[in-house]
Each structure stands twice: as structure tokens, then as C-alpha cells.
mmCIF file of C-alpha atoms in Angstrom:
data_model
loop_
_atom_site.group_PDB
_atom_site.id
_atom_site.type_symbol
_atom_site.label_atom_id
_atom_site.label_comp_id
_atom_site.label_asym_id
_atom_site.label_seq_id
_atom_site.Cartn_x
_atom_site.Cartn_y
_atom_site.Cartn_z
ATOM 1 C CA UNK A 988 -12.746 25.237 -11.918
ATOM 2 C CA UNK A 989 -9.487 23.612 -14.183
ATOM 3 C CA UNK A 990 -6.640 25.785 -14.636
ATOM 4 C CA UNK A 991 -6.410 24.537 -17.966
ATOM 5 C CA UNK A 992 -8.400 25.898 -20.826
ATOM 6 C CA UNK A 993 -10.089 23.382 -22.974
ATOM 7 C CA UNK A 994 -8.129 23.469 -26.353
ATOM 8 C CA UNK A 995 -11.269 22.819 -28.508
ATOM 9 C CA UNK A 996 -13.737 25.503 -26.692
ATOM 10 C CA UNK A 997 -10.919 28.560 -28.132
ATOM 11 C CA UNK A 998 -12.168 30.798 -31.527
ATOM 12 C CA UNK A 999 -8.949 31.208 -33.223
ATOM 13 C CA UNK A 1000 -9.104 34.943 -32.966
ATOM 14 C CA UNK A 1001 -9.164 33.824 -29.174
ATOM 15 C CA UNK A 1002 -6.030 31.376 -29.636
ATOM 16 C CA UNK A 1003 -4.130 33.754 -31.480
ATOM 17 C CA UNK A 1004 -4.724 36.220 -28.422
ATOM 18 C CA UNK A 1005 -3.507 33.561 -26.029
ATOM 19 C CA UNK A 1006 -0.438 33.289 -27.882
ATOM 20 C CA UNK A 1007 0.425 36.659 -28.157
ATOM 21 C CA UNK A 1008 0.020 37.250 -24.602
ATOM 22 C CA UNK A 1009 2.984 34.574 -24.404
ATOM 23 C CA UNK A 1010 5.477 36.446 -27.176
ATOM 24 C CA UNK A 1011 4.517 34.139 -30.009
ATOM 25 C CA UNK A 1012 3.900 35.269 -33.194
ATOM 26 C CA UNK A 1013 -0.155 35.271 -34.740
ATOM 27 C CA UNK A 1014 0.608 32.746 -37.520
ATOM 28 C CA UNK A 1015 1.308 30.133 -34.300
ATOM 29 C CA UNK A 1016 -2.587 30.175 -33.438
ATOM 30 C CA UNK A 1017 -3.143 29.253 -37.126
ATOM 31 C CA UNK A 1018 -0.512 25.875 -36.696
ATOM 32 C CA UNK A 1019 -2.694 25.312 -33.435
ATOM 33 C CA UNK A 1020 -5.525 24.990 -35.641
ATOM 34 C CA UNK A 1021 -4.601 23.041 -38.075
ATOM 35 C CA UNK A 1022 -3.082 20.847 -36.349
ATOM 36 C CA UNK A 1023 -6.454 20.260 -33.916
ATOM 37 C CA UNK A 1024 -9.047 19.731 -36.668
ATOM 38 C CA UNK A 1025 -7.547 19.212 -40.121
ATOM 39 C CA UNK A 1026 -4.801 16.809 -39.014
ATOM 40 C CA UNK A 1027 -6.904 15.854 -35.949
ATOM 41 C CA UNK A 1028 -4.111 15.841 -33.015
ATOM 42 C CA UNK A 1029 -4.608 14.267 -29.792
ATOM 43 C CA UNK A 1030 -1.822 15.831 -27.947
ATOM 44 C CA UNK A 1031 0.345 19.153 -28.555
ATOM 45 C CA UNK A 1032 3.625 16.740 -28.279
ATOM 46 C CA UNK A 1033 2.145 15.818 -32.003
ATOM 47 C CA UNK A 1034 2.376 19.393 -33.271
ATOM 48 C CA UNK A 1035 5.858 18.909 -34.438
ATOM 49 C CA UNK A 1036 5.957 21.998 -36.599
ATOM 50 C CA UNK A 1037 5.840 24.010 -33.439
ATOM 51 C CA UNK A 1038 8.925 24.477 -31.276
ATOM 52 C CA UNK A 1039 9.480 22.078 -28.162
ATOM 53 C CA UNK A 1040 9.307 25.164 -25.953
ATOM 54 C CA UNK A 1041 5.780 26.502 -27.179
ATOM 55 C CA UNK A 1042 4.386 22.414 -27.170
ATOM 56 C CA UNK A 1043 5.399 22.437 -23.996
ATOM 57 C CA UNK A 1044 3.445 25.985 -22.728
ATOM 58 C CA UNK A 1045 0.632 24.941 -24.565
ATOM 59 C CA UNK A 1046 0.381 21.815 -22.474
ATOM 60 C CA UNK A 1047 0.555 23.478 -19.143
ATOM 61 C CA UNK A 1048 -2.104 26.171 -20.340
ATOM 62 C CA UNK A 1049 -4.673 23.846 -22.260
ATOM 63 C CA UNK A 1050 -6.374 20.911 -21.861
ATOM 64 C CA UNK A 1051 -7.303 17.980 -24.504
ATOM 65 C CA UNK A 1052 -10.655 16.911 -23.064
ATOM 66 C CA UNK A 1053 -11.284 13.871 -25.463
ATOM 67 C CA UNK A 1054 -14.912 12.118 -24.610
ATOM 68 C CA UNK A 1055 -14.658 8.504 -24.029
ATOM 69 C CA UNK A 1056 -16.754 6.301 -25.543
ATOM 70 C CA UNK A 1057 -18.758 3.857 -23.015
ATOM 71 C CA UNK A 1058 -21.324 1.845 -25.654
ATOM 72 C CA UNK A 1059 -21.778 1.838 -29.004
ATOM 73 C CA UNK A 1060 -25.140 0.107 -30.624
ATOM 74 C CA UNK A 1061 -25.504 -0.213 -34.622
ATOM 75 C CA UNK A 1062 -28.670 -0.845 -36.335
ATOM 76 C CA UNK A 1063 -30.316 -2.978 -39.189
ATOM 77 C CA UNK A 1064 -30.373 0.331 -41.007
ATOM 78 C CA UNK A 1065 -26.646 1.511 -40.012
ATOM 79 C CA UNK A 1066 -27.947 4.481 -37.397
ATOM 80 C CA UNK A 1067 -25.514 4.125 -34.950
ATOM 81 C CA UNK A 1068 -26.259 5.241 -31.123
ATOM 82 C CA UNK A 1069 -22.796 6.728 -29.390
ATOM 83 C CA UNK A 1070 -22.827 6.479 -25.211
ATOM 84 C CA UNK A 1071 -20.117 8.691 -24.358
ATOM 85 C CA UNK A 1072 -18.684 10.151 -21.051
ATOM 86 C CA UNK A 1073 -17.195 13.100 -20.181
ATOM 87 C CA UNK A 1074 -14.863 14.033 -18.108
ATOM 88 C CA UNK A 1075 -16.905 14.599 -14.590
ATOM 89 C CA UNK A 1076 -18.243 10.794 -15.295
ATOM 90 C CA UNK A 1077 -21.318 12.248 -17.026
ATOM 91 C CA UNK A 1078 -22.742 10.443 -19.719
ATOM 92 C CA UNK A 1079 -24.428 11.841 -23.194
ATOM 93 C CA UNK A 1080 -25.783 10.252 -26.535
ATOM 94 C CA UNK A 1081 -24.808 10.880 -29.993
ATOM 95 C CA UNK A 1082 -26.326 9.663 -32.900
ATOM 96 C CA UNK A 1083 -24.670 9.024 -36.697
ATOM 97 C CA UNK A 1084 -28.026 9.088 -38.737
ATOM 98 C CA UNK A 1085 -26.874 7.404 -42.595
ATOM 99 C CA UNK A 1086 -28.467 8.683 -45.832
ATOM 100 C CA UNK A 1087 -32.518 8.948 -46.027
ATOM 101 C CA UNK A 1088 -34.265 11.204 -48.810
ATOM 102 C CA UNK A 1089 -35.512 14.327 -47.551
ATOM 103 C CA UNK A 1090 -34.022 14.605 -43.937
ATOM 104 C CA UNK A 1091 -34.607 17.625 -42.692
ATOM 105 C CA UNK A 1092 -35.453 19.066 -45.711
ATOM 106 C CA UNK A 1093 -32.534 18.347 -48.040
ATOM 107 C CA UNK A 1094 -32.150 16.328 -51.438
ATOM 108 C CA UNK A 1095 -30.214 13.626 -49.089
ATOM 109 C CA UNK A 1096 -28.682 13.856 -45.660
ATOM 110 C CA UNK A 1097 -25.737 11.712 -46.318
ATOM 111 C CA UNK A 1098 -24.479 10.998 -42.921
ATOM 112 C CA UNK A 1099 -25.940 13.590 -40.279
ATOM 113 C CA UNK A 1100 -25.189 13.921 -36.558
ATOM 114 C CA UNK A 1101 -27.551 14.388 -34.091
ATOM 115 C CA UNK A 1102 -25.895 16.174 -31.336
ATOM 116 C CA UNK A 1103 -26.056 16.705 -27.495
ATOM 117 C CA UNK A 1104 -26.337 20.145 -25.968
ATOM 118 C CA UNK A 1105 -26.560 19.352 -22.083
ATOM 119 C CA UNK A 1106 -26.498 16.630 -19.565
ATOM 120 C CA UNK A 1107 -30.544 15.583 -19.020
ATOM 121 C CA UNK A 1108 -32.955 18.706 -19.876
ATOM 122 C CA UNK A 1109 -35.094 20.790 -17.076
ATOM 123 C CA UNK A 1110 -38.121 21.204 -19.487
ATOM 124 C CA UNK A 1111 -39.762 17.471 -19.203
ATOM 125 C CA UNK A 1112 -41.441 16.987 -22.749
ATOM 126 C CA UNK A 1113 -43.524 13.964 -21.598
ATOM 127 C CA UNK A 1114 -42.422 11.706 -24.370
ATOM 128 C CA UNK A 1115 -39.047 12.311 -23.930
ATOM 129 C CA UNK A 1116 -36.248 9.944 -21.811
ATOM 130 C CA UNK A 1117 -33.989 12.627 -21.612
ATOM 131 C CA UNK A 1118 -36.023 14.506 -19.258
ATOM 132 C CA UNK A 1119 -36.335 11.889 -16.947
ATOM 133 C CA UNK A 1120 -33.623 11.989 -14.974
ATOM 134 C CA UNK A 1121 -33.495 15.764 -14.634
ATOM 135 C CA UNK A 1122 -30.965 18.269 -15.802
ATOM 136 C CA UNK A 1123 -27.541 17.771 -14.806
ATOM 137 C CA UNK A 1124 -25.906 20.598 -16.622
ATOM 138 C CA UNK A 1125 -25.200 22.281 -19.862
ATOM 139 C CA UNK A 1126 -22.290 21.321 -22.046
ATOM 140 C CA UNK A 1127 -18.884 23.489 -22.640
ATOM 141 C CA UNK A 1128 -18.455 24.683 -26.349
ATOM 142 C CA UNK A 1129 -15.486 21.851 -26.146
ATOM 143 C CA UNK A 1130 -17.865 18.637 -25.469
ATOM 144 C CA UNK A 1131 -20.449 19.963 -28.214
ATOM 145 C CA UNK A 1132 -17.202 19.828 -30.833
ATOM 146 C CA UNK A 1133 -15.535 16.806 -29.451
ATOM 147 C CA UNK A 1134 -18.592 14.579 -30.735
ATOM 148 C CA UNK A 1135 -18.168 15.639 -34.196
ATOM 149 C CA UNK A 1136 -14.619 15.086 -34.031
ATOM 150 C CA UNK A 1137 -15.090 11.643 -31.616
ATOM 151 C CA UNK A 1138 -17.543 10.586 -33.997
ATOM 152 C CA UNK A 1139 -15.765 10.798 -37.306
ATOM 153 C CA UNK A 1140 -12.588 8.844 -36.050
ATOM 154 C CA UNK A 1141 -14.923 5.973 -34.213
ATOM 155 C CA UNK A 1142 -16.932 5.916 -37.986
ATOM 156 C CA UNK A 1143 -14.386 6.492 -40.189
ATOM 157 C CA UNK A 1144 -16.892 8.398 -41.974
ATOM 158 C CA UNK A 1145 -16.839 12.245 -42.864
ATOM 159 C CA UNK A 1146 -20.589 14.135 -41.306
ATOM 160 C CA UNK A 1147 -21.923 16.378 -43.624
ATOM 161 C CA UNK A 1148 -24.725 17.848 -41.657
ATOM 162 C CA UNK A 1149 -25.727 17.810 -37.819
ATOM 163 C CA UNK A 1150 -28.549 18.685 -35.628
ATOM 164 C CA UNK A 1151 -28.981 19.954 -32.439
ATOM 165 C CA UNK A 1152 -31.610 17.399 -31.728
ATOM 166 C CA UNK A 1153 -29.897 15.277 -29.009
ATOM 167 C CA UNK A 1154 -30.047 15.579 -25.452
ATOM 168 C CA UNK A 1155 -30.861 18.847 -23.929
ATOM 169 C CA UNK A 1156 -32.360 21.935 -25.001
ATOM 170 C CA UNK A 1157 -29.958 23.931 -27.087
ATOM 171 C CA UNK A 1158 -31.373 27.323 -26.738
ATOM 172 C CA UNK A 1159 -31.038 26.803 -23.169
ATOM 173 C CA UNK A 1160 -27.517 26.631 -23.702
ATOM 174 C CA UNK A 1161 -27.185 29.567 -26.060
ATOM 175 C CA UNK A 1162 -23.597 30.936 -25.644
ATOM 176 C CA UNK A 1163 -21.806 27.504 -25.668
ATOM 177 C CA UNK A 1164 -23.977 25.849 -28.719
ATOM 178 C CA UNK A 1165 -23.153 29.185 -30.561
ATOM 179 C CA UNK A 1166 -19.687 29.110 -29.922
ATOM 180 C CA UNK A 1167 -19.210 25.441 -30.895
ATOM 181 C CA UNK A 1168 -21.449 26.210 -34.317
ATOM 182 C CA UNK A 1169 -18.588 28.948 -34.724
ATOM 183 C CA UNK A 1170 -15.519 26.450 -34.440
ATOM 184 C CA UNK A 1171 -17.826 23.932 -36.519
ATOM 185 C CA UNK A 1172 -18.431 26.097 -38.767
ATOM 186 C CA UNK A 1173 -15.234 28.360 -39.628
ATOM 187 C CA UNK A 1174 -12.655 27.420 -42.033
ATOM 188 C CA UNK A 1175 -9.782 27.056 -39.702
ATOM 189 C CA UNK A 1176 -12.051 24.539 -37.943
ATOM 190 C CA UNK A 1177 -14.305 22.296 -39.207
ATOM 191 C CA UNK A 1178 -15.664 23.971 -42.302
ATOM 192 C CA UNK A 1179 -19.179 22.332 -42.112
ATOM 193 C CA UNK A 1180 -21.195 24.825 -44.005
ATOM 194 C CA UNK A 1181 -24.010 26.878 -41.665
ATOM 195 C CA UNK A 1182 -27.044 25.619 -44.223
ATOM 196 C CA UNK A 1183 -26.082 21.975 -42.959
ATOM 197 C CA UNK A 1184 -26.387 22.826 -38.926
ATOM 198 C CA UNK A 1185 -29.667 22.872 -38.031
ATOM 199 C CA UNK A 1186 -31.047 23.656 -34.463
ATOM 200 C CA UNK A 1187 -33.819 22.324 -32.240
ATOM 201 C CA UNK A 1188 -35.572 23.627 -29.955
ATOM 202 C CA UNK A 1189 -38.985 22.967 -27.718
ATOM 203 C CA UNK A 1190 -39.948 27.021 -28.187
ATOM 204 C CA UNK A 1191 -38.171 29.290 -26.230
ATOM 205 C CA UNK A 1192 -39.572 31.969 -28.021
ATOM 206 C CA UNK A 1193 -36.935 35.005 -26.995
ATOM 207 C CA UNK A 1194 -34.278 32.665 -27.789
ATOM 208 C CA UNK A 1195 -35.487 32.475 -31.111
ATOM 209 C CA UNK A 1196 -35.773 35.861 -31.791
ATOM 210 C CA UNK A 1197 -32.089 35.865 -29.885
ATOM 211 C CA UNK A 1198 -31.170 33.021 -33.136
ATOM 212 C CA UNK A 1199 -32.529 35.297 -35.704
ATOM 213 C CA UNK A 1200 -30.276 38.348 -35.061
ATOM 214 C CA UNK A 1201 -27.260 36.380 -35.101
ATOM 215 C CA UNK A 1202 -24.992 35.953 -38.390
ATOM 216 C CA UNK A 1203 -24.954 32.716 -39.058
ATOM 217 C CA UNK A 1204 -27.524 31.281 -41.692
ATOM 218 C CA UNK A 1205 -28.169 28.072 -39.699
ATOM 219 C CA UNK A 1206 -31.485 26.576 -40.227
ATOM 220 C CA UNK A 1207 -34.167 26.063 -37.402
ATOM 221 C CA UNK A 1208 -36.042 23.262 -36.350
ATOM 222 C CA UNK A 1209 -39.387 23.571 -33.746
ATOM 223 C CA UNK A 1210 -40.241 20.469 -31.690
ATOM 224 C CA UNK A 1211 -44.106 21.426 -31.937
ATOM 225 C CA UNK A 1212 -45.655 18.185 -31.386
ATOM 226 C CA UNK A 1213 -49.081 19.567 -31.297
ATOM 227 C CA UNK A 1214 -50.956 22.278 -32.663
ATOM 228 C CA UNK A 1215 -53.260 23.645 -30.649
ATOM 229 C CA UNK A 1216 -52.399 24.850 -26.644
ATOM 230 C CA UNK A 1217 -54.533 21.943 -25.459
ATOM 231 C CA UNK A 1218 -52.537 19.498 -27.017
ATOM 232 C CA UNK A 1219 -49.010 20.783 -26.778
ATOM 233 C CA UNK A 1220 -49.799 21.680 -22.978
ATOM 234 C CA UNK A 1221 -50.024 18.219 -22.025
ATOM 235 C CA UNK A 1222 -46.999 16.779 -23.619
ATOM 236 C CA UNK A 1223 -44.715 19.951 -23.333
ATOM 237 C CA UNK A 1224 -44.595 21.739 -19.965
ATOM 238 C CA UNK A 1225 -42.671 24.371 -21.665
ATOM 239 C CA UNK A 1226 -46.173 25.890 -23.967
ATOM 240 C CA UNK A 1227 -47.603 26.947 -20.705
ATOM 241 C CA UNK A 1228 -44.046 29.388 -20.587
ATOM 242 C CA UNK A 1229 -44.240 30.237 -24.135
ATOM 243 C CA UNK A 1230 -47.708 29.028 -25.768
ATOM 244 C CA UNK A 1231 -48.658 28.713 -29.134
ATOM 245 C CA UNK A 1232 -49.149 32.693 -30.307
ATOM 246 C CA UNK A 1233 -45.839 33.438 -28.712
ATOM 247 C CA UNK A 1234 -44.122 30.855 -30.423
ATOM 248 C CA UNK A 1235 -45.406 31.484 -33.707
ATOM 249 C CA UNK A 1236 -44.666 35.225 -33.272
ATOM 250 C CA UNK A 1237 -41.113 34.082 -32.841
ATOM 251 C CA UNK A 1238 -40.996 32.024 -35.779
ATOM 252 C CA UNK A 1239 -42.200 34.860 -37.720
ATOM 253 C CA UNK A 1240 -39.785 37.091 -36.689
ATOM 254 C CA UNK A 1241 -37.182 34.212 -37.337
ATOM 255 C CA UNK A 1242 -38.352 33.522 -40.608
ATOM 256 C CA UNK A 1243 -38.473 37.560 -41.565
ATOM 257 C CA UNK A 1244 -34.874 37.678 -40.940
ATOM 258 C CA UNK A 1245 -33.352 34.804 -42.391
ATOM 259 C CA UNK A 1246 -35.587 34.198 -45.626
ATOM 260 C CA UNK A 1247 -35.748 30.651 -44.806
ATOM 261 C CA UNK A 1248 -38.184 28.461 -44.351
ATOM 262 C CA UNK A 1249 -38.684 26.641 -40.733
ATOM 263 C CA UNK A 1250 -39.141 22.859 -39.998
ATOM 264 C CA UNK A 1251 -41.950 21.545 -37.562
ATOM 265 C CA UNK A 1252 -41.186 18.340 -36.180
ATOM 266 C CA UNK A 1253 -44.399 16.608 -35.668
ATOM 267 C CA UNK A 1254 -43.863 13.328 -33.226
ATOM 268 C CA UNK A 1255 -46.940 11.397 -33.826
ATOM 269 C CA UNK A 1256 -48.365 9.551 -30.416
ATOM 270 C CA UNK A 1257 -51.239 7.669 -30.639
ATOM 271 C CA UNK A 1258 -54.459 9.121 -29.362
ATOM 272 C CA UNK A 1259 -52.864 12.082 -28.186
ATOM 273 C CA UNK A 1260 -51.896 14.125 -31.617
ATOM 274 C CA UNK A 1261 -52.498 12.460 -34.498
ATOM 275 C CA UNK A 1262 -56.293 12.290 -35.047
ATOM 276 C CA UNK A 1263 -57.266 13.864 -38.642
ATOM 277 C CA UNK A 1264 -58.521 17.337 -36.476
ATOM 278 C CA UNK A 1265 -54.527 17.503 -34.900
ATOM 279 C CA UNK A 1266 -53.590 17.478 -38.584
ATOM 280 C CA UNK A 1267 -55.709 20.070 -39.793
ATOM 281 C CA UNK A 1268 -54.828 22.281 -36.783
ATOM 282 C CA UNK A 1269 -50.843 21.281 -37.695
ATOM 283 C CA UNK A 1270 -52.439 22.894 -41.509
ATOM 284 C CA UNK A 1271 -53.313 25.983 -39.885
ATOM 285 C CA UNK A 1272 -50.171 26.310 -38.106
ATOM 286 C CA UNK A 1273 -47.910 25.138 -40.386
ATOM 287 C CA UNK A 1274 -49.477 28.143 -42.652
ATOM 288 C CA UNK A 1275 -49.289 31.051 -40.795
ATOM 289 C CA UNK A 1276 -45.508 30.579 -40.977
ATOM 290 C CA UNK A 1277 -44.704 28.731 -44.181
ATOM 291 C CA UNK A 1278 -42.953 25.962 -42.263
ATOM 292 C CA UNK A 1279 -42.477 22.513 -43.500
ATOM 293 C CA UNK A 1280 -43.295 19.392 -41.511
ATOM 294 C CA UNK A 1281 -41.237 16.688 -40.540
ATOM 295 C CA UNK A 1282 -43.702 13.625 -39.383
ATOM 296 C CA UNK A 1283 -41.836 11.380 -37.284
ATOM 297 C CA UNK A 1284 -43.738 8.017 -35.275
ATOM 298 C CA UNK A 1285 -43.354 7.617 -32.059
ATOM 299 C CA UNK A 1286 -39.950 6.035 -31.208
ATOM 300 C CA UNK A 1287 -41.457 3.909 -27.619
ATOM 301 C CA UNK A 1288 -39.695 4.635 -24.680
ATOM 302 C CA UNK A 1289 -39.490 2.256 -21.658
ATOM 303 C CA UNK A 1290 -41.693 3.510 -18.543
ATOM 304 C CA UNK A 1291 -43.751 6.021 -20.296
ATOM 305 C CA UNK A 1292 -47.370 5.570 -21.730
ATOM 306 C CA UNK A 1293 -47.307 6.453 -24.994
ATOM 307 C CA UNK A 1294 -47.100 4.293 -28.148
ATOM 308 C CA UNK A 1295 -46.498 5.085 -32.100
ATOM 309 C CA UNK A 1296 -49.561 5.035 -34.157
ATOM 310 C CA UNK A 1297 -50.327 2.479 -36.562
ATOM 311 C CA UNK A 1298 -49.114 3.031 -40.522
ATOM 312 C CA UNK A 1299 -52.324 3.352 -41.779
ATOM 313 C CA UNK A 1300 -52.957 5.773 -39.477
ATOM 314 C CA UNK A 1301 -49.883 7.801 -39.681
ATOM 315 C CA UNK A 1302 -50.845 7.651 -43.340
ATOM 316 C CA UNK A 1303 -54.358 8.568 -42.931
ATOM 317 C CA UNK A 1304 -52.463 11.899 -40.733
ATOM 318 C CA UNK A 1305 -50.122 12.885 -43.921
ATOM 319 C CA UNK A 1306 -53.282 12.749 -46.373
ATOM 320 C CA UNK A 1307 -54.360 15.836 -44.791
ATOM 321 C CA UNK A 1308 -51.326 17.163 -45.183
ATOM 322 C CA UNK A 1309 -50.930 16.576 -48.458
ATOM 323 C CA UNK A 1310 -54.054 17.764 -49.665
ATOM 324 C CA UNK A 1311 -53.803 20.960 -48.056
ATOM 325 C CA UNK A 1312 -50.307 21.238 -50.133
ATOM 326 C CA UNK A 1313 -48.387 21.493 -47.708
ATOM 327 C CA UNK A 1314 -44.644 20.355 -47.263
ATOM 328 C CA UNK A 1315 -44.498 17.297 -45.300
ATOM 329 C CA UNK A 1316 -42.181 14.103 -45.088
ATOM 330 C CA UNK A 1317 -43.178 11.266 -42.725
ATOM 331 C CA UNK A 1318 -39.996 9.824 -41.429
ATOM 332 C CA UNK A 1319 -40.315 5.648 -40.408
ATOM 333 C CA UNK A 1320 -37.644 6.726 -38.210
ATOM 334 C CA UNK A 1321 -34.141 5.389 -38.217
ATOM 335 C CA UNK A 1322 -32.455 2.899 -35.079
ATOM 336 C CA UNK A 1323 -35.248 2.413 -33.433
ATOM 337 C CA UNK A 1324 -34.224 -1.135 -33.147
ATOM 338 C CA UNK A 1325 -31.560 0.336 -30.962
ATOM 339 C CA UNK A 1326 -33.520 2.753 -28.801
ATOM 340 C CA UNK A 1327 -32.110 5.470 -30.320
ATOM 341 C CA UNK A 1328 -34.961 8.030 -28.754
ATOM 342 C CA UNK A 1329 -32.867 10.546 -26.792
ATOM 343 C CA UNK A 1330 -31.585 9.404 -23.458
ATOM 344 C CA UNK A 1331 -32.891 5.981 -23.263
ATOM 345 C CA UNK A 1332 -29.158 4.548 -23.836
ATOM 346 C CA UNK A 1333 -27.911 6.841 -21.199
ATOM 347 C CA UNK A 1334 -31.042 5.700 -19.086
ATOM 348 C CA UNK A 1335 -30.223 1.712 -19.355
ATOM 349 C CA UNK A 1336 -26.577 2.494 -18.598
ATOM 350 C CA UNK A 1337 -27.409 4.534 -15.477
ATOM 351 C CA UNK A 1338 -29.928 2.252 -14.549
ATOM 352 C CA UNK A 1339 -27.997 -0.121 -12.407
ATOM 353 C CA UNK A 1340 -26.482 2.380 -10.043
ATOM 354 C CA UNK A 1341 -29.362 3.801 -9.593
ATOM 355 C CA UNK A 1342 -31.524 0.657 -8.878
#
């Protein structure tokens, strides 16, 4: 384990303790602060509001993990694709996602983040690369904030939402995603407001009853895929854990606490969920919980068997959906001219040294 503290994993309640232990006075932690995500600092030699002394403790005690950026691929449609690595040599993906109506439920996304939450995942959707390769491990609270703030200065462009939708499981890495959300979210950090962070997760049901009890108004995102136990069993390993009842009991505790509604993303894969019946199974469900559904075809992913449905069969899917009334946007999703399904950059990269 490092001596050092990373800088950007630290509440400022926790900074301000740090500080104190050392004889400085509270306002200090605030300088910290500001000087790590409003004037975006690299180094505490920068902080030159804070005496030479202190810069120099606060060197010895913390550490500036920055994420270095390995590849970067940019789309027809502006999505950009981020290959970064961290400081053990792993490597993650980050995505900048530009405007589209109705992202995720809002009037317009802007520019949204899609951010990773651990290094490979352990629960082996099928259709997913970032399973592929196995779980490595989860991220610290620092690496989940440093590709907002990596992000921004590589773009030059300000994120107004993100999504835990990137590599990894989030719930699986409860304490560390909530403690980055925390720094995102607070005023003395990034000040991105809770009702533009929106989580993902493949159903780990007492996780989401975990989500529900905590402060925060985030909104909450379930990677259903299919509708039925038959379906979602052979695409997502994690159903036979935490099947469909269990799930939706979750949600509806979710739901009863936060007076929001919930977002089902719905990857369609040809001949495996997106015959008319799937659809008016995804009805049923979608009911029982008031959630909206996000359609999105099947981005294709190199060494697996599945393949995206054709448009007038994606469209023949939303018909149903629409008239059964329910809320539904079909997403012709962005970059995937640049492979920008989760972990297949990563893959490609790895791919050499592995071969």
C-alpha cells in the first residue's frame, strides 16, 4: 500500500481533518479545494496562496495520481473514446458522449460522460467486452474523479452529466463510486448537480435497495436486456443471482423512496431479445415499475456472436412500445464507428501482449 494518500479520493470534511491533525487552521482544507478542482492544480507547488512550509507537507502526505492518456479515437458524430492508464499500468475507457435529444431521459444531454467503475467486471454479461478479460479490480474514489477532471482538460469542454455506464459494475464497487459521486457532486468540488449522475447497474438487487437509502437524489439506470428469466438468463449470468422478481422488488423499493422514475436499458440483439413477444414482456415489466426505456442496437463486438438487428426491425420492436404508451427512446447509438462498446478499446490495446 502507498504512504501517500491520493489527494482527489479526500471529502473535504476529511481534508480539513488532515490538516488539523498537522496545526493548520480549517479554512486551509478549503484553499486545498479550490485549488484541486476550480483552478484545476496539478501539483501543490501551484497552490501559491498556501505557505511554502504547508505545500511542502502536503506533498510528502498526498499523492497527485493523474491518469495518463494511452489512445484517443473521435467519431463522425464527435463521441470520443478515452484509453487511459492508471497508475499500476492498468488500462480503462472513458467515453465523452456530445448532445442527442432525450439521453437518458433529459430535454438534451449536452456533453455526458460515461464513466469507469473497475478494471474488467466478474459478472460476464455475454454481450459485453468488458467482461472478457475478467475482473482485475475495482477503482479508488480518486481514478473515478480523475476522468472527469482528465477529460475536461483533454476536451476543452465542460460535462454536464455522467453515467456510471463504463467498465465495471458500479454497485459492485459501492463505497468508492459513492464517495467519488460525493466529491463530484459537492460544491467545494465539482458541483455537478446529483439529477445529472446517473448509475448503472446489471441488478444487484440489495445494492439497490443499499442506493435508495442513501441521500443523494442520483438517478438509476437497470441494464435489463431482457424481460423474462429465460431471456435475461442467457445473456446475464448475474439473473440467476438476482432474477427477475427480485430485481423488480428492488426497483420498487428504489422508486418508493426517491419519487423518481427508473430507466431500463434495453440492448437489442438480434434473435435473442427483440422479437415483438420480448417487447411486450419489456411492456409488462416496464409497468409494474413505471420505468422508462432506453432502446439501444447492438453496438458488435469482435469475437462474440451476436449482431444488431435490422432498423425495420428495431422499429417494428418500439411500435409495441409505443402503443402500449409507454416511455421509450430508441438510441442509433453514438461512436460506434469507433468501437465505443465498453472494453473493446482496452481489448485491441491489450491484445498484442497477450497474443
Amino acid at each position: 500500500m502507498p504512504t501517500q494518500t491520493p489527494i482527489h479520493s479526500l471529502t473535504l470534511d476529511e481534508i480539513e481533518a488532515r490538516l488539523a491533525a498537522a496545526g493548520q487552521p480549517k479554512y486551509r482544507a478549503a484553499q486545498v479545494a479550490s485549488w484541486l478542482y476550480e483552478k484545476r492544480a496539478k501539483a501543490f507547488a501551484a497552490m501559491t496562496d498556501l505557505p511554502a512550509a504547508l505545500r511542502t507537507q502536503l506533498a510528502d502526505d498526498f499523492l497527485f495520481d493523474e491518469i495518463e492518456q494511452v489512445r484517443v479515437l473521435g467519431s463522425a458524430d464527435t463521441t470520443r473514446k478515452y484509453l487511459f492508464r492508471l497508475a499500476d499500468a492498468a488500462l480503462i475507457e472513458t467515453v465523452l458522449i456530445p448532445a442527442s435529444p432525450a439521453l437518458y431521459g433529459e430535454a438534451s444531454d449536452r456533453r455526458t460522460l460515461c464513466i469507469s467503475t473497475q478494471v474488467g467486471c466478474a459478472y460476464g454479461c455475454k454481450f459485453c467486452a468488458s467482461g472478457l478479460d475478467g475482473f482485475s479490480r475495482n477503482l479508488g474514489a480518486h481514478e473515478i474523479v480523475s476522468q472527469f477532471l482528465r477529460v475536461e482538460e483533454l476536451s476543452g469542454e465542460k460535462i454536464n452529466n455522467i453515467v456510471f455506464m463504463g467498465m465495471g459494475e458500479p454497485l459492485a464497487n459501492f463505497d468508492n463510486v459513492m464517495r467519488a459521486i460525493a466529491i463530484i457532486n459537492a460544491p467545494w468540488g465539482l458541483g455537478l448537480g446529483a439529477r445529472h449522475i446517473t448509475i448503472s447497474t446489471s441488478g444487484l438487487a440489495p445494492q439497490i435497495r443499499e442506493l435508495a437509502d442513501q441521500p443523494l437524489q442520483v438517478r438509476l439506470a437497470i441494464s435489463l436486456h431482457g424481460a423474462t428469466d429465460e431471456v435475461r438468463q442467457q445473456i446475464m449470468p448475474v439473473n440467476r443471482k438476482y432474477p427477475l422478481a427480485d430485481l423488480l422488488d428492488a426497483c420498487a423499493y428504489y422508486t418508493a423512496r426517491k419519487k423518481q422514475r427508473l430507466t431500463f436499458e434495453y440492448i437489442l440483439i438480434k434473435d435473442v431479445n427483440d422479437r415483438p413477444e420480448d417487447a411486450a414482456a419489456l411492456v409488462r415489466v416496464a409497468r409494474k415499475v413505471h420505468a422508462k426505456i432506453n432502446c439501444i442496437p447492438y453496438n458488435t463486438v469482435e469475437g462474440l456472436p451476436w449482431h444488431r438487428p435490422s432498423e425495420a426491425r428495431q422499429d417494428a420492436f418500439m411500435s409495441v412500445l409505443d402503443h402500449a404508451g409507454i416511455p421509450a427512446t430508441l438510441r442509433r447509438e453514438k461512436g460506434h464507428d469507433i468501437a465505443a462498446a465498453c472494453g473493446q478499446l482496452r481489448r485491441q490495446t491489450l491484445a498484442p501482449a497477450g497474443q
